[in-house]
Amino acid sequence: MLVVNYTAFKFAHILIAIVALGTGAALGIVLTFFARDRTHHSFVLRTVRRLLYSVVMPGYGLMLATGMWTAHLGGLLDADWAESAMNLWGVGAILIALAAVGLHRQIKSFDSTAPSRAYRATLGRLSAGGATIVILAIVYLMVFKP
């Protein structure tokens, strides 16, 4: 029974990671392609925000929960790579929160009569890029278990 639970949680963890991280990557691509399109910019920003809050952020939280439970079932909580991955998760969570703040500022700036310099702020892009690097590092730790 323990093997079934471990395998089930591992499957759930990987599936959640694929959906949440894939959606996050797709949001970055969509913003890159359509962020400068004045006609659709407002719609794109609001859609990105909706997906960020409804898929990416909950998925990121569920990845932590399923990953920790899987590590508990597999006796991996003491492994150095697992501890490093959990610490990186915290850094990634902060960076995703900063990306959300940057996105909020972009929407607020766009809604004003004349977009200000805050519209061009790099907070969202830098933090999203940093979160991407953190996620890649976590995937490296999960796969290679150094």
PDB file of C-alpha atoms in Angstrom:
ATOM      1  CA  MET A   1       0.000   0.000   0.000  1.00  0.00           C
ATOM      2  CA  LEU A   2       2.894   2.366   0.750  1.00  0.00           C
ATOM      3  CA  VAL A   3       4.263   1.912  -2.780  1.00  0.00           C
ATOM      4  CA  VAL A   4       0.875   2.804  -4.293  1.00  0.00           C
ATOM      5  CA  ASN A   5       0.646   5.967  -2.195  1.00  0.00           C
ATOM      6  CA  TYR A   6       4.203   6.967  -3.049  1.00  0.00           C
ATOM      7  CA  THR A   7       3.651   6.358  -6.753  1.00  0.00           C
ATOM      8  CA  ALA A   8       0.295   8.148  -6.726  1.00  0.00           C
ATOM      9  CA  PHE A   9       1.731  11.214  -4.992  1.00  0.00           C
ATOM     10  CA  LYS A  10       4.757  11.202  -7.273  1.00  0.00           C
ATOM     11  CA  PHE A  11       2.439  11.080 -10.293  1.00  0.00           C
ATOM     12  CA  ALA A  12       0.291  13.912  -8.902  1.00  0.00           C
ATOM     13  CA  HIS A  13       3.396  15.965  -8.120  1.00  0.00           C
ATOM     14  CA  ILE A  14       4.771  15.606 -11.646  1.00  0.00           C
ATOM     15  CA  LEU A  15       1.379  16.261 -13.275  1.00  0.00           C
ATOM     16  CA  ILE A  16       0.834  19.404 -11.199  1.00  0.00           C
ATOM     17  CA  ALA A  17       4.341  20.579 -12.049  1.00  0.00           C
ATOM     18  CA  ILE A  18       3.742  20.079 -15.763  1.00  0.00           C
ATOM     19  CA  VAL A  19       0.460  22.009 -15.718  1.00  0.00           C
ATOM     20  CA  ALA A  20       1.558  24.838 -13.406  1.00  0.00           C
ATOM     21  CA  LEU A  21       5.049  25.356 -14.784  1.00  0.00           C
ATOM     22  CA  GLY A  22       3.919  24.887 -18.376  1.00  0.00           C
ATOM     23  CA  THR A  23       1.207  27.490 -17.881  1.00  0.00           C
ATOM     24  CA  GLY A  24       3.719  29.858 -16.302  1.00  0.00           C
ATOM     25  CA  ALA A  25       6.094  29.435 -19.238  1.00  0.00           C
ATOM     26  CA  ALA A  26       3.252  29.951 -21.707  1.00  0.00           C
ATOM     27  CA  LEU A  27       2.255  33.167 -19.936  1.00  0.00           C
ATOM     28  CA  GLY A  28       5.762  34.501 -20.396  1.00  0.00           C
ATOM     29  CA  ILE A  29       5.654  33.655 -24.091  1.00  0.00           C
ATOM     30  CA  VAL A  30       2.231  35.278 -24.530  1.00  0.00           C
ATOM     31  CA  LEU A  31       3.438  38.434 -22.781  1.00  0.00           C
ATOM     32  CA  THR A  32       6.519  38.551 -24.977  1.00  0.00           C
ATOM     33  CA  PHE A  33       4.491  38.285 -28.181  1.00  0.00           C
ATOM     34  CA  PHE A  34       1.541  40.511 -27.300  1.00  0.00           C
ATOM     35  CA  ALA A  35       2.708  42.883 -24.554  1.00  0.00           C
ATOM     36  CA  ARG A  36       3.343  45.705 -27.013  1.00  0.00           C
ATOM     37  CA  ASP A  37       0.107  45.285 -28.975  1.00  0.00           C
ATOM     38  CA  ARG A  38      -1.951  48.314 -27.932  1.00  0.00           C
ATOM     39  CA  THR A  39      -5.157  46.798 -29.297  1.00  0.00           C
ATOM     40  CA  HIS A  40      -5.090  43.619 -27.221  1.00  0.00           C
ATOM     41  CA  HIS A  41      -2.750  44.593 -24.406  1.00  0.00           C
ATOM     42  CA  SER A  42      -5.405  45.077 -21.733  1.00  0.00           C
ATOM     43  CA  PHE A  43      -7.059  41.740 -22.549  1.00  0.00           C
ATOM     44  CA  VAL A  44      -3.712  39.922 -22.592  1.00  0.00           C
ATOM     45  CA  LEU A  45      -2.630  41.359 -19.231  1.00  0.00           C
ATOM     46  CA  ARG A  46      -5.930  40.470 -17.565  1.00  0.00           C
ATOM     47  CA  THR A  47      -5.882  36.948 -19.019  1.00  0.00           C
ATOM     48  CA  VAL A  48      -2.317  36.438 -17.835  1.00  0.00           C
ATOM     49  CA  ARG A  49      -3.290  37.658 -14.365  1.00  0.00           C
ATOM     50  CA  ARG A  50      -6.273  35.297 -14.244  1.00  0.00           C
ATOM     51  CA  LEU A  51      -4.159  32.290 -15.234  1.00  0.00           C
ATOM     52  CA  LEU A  52      -1.395  33.294 -12.833  1.00  0.00           C
ATOM     53  CA  TYR A  53      -3.817  33.435  -9.903  1.00  0.00           C
ATOM     54  CA  SER A  54      -5.950  30.423 -10.847  1.00  0.00           C
ATOM     55  CA  VAL A  55      -3.387  27.939 -12.218  1.00  0.00           C
ATOM     56  CA  VAL A  56       0.245  28.902 -11.588  1.00  0.00           C
ATOM     57  CA  MET A  57       0.119  30.033  -7.949  1.00  0.00           C
ATOM     58  CA  PRO A  58      -2.175  27.229  -6.682  1.00  0.00           C
ATOM     59  CA  GLY A  59      -0.110  24.721  -8.658  1.00  0.00           C
ATOM     60  CA  TYR A  60       3.075  26.035  -7.104  1.00  0.00           C
ATOM     61  CA  GLY A  61       1.563  25.512  -3.641  1.00  0.00           C
ATOM     62  CA  LEU A  62       0.303  22.034  -4.528  1.00  0.00           C
ATOM     63  CA  MET A  63       3.753  21.139  -5.855  1.00  0.00           C
ATOM     64  CA  LEU A  64       5.203  21.898  -2.436  1.00  0.00           C
ATOM     65  CA  ALA A  65       2.532  19.867  -0.640  1.00  0.00           C
ATOM     66  CA  THR A  66       2.707  16.825  -2.923  1.00  0.00           C
ATOM     67  CA  GLY A  67       6.499  17.010  -3.137  1.00  0.00           C
ATOM     68  CA  MET A  68       6.924  17.093   0.635  1.00  0.00           C
ATOM     69  CA  TRP A  69       4.434  14.259   1.133  1.00  0.00           C
ATOM     70  CA  THR A  70       6.134  12.199  -1.570  1.00  0.00           C
ATOM     71  CA  ALA A  71       9.508  12.853   0.056  1.00  0.00           C
ATOM     72  CA  HIS A  72       8.041  11.846   3.420  1.00  0.00           C
ATOM     73  CA  LEU A  73       6.657   8.587   2.012  1.00  0.00           C
ATOM     74  CA  GLY A  74       9.932   7.835   0.235  1.00  0.00           C
ATOM     75  CA  GLY A  75      12.101   8.792   3.204  1.00  0.00           C
ATOM     76  CA  LEU A  76      13.799  11.560   1.243  1.00  0.00           C
ATOM     77  CA  LEU A  77      13.289  14.547   3.570  1.00  0.00           C
ATOM     78  CA  ASP A  78      16.845  14.201   4.890  1.00  0.00           C
ATOM     79  CA  ALA A  79      18.424  14.165   1.437  1.00  0.00           C
ATOM     80  CA  ASP A  80      20.524  17.239   0.700  1.00  0.00           C
ATOM     81  CA  TRP A  81      19.055  17.645  -2.778  1.00  0.00           C
ATOM     82  CA  ALA A  82      15.501  17.596  -1.356  1.00  0.00           C
ATOM     83  CA  GLU A  83      16.358  20.253   1.228  1.00  0.00           C
ATOM     84  CA  SER A  84      17.969  22.378  -1.469  1.00  0.00           C
ATOM     85  CA  ALA A  85      14.886  22.002  -3.668  1.00  0.00           C
ATOM     86  CA  MET A  86      12.591  23.101  -0.823  1.00  0.00           C
ATOM     87  CA  ASN A  87      14.775  26.137  -0.119  1.00  0.00           C
ATOM     88  CA  LEU A  88      14.753  27.035  -3.799  1.00  0.00           C
ATOM     89  CA  TRP A  89      10.970  26.653  -3.765  1.00  0.00           C
ATOM     90  CA  GLY A  90      10.806  29.463  -1.202  1.00  0.00           C
ATOM     91  CA  VAL A  91      12.955  31.706  -3.388  1.00  0.00           C
ATOM     92  CA  GLY A  92      10.759  30.852  -6.380  1.00  0.00           C
ATOM     93  CA  ALA A  93       7.599  31.670  -4.424  1.00  0.00           C
ATOM     94  CA  ILE A  94       8.963  35.119  -3.590  1.00  0.00           C
ATOM     95  CA  LEU A  95       9.914  35.713  -7.226  1.00  0.00           C
ATOM     96  CA  ILE A  96       6.477  34.632  -8.465  1.00  0.00           C
ATOM     97  CA  ALA A  97       4.882  37.008  -5.957  1.00  0.00           C
ATOM     98  CA  LEU A  98       7.093  39.819  -7.272  1.00  0.00           C
ATOM     99  CA  ALA A  99       6.086  38.930 -10.834  1.00  0.00           C
ATOM    100  CA  ALA A 100       2.431  39.201  -9.766  1.00  0.00           C
ATOM    101  CA  VAL A 101       3.132  42.650  -8.285  1.00  0.00           C
ATOM    102  CA  GLY A 102       4.826  43.707 -11.529  1.00  0.00           C
ATOM    103  CA  LEU A 103       1.847  42.459 -13.532  1.00  0.00           C
ATOM    104  CA  HIS A 104      -0.538  44.350 -11.243  1.00  0.00           C
ATOM    105  CA  ARG A 105       1.489  47.523 -11.789  1.00  0.00           C
ATOM    106  CA  GLN A 106       1.396  47.029 -15.552  1.00  0.00           C
ATOM    107  CA  ILE A 107      -2.388  46.673 -15.508  1.00  0.00           C
ATOM    108  CA  LYS A 108      -2.803  49.676 -13.231  1.00  0.00           C
ATOM    109  CA  SER A 109      -0.514  51.760 -15.406  1.00  0.00           C
ATOM    110  CA  PHE A 110      -2.275  50.683 -18.577  1.00  0.00           C
ATOM    111  CA  ASP A 111      -5.659  51.606 -17.099  1.00  0.00           C
ATOM    112  CA  SER A 112      -4.488  55.161 -16.426  1.00  0.00           C
ATOM    113  CA  THR A 113      -5.007  57.733 -19.147  1.00  0.00           C
ATOM    114  CA  ALA A 114      -1.366  57.764 -20.211  1.00  0.00           C
ATOM    115  CA  PRO A 115       0.856  54.769 -19.461  1.00  0.00           C
ATOM    116  CA  SER A 116       3.726  55.911 -17.289  1.00  0.00           C
ATOM    117  CA  ARG A 117       7.242  54.609 -16.868  1.00  0.00           C
ATOM    118  CA  ALA A 118       5.874  52.068 -14.377  1.00  0.00           C
ATOM    119  CA  TYR A 119       4.375  50.364 -17.412  1.00  0.00           C
ATOM    120  CA  ARG A 120       7.877  49.705 -18.656  1.00  0.00           C
ATOM    121  CA  ALA A 121       9.126  48.599 -15.250  1.00  0.00           C
ATOM    122  CA  THR A 122      11.233  45.492 -15.318  1.00  0.00           C
ATOM    123  CA  LEU A 123      10.171  44.130 -11.919  1.00  0.00           C
ATOM    124  CA  GLY A 124       7.771  41.619 -13.441  1.00  0.00           C
ATOM    125  CA  ARG A 125      10.137  40.478 -16.167  1.00  0.00           C
ATOM    126  CA  LEU A 126      13.156  40.142 -13.904  1.00  0.00           C
ATOM    127  CA  SER A 127      11.286  38.273 -11.201  1.00  0.00           C
ATOM    128  CA  ALA A 128       9.595  35.982 -13.740  1.00  0.00           C
ATOM    129  CA  GLY A 129      12.984  35.288 -15.304  1.00  0.00           C
ATOM    130  CA  GLY A 130      14.459  34.621 -11.869  1.00  0.00           C
ATOM    131  CA  ALA A 131      11.592  32.257 -11.056  1.00  0.00           C
ATOM    132  CA  THR A 132      12.295  30.414 -14.303  1.00  0.00           C
ATOM    133  CA  ILE A 133      15.934  29.929 -13.317  1.00  0.00           C
ATOM    134  CA  VAL A 134      14.894  28.710  -9.865  1.00  0.00           C
ATOM    135  CA  ILE A 135      12.418  26.249 -11.373  1.00  0.00           C
ATOM    136  CA  LEU A 136      15.081  24.911 -13.743  1.00  0.00           C
ATOM    137  CA  ALA A 137      17.420  24.448 -10.776  1.00  0.00           C
ATOM    138  CA  ILE A 138      14.708  22.538  -8.883  1.00  0.00           C
ATOM    139  CA  VAL A 139      14.065  20.306 -11.898  1.00  0.00           C
ATOM    140  CA  TYR A 140      17.817  19.644 -12.094  1.00  0.00           C
ATOM    141  CA  LEU A 141      17.846  18.616  -8.424  1.00  0.00           C
ATOM    142  CA  MET A 142      14.812  16.366  -8.872  1.00  0.00           C
ATOM    143  CA  VAL A 143      16.230  14.589 -11.907  1.00  0.00           C
ATOM    144  CA  PHE A 144      19.923  14.233 -11.054  1.00  0.00           C
ATOM    145  CA  LYS A 145      19.674  14.166  -7.215  1.00  0.00           C
ATOM    146  CA  PRO A 146      23.277  15.394  -6.699  1.00  0.00           C
TER     147      PRO A 146
END
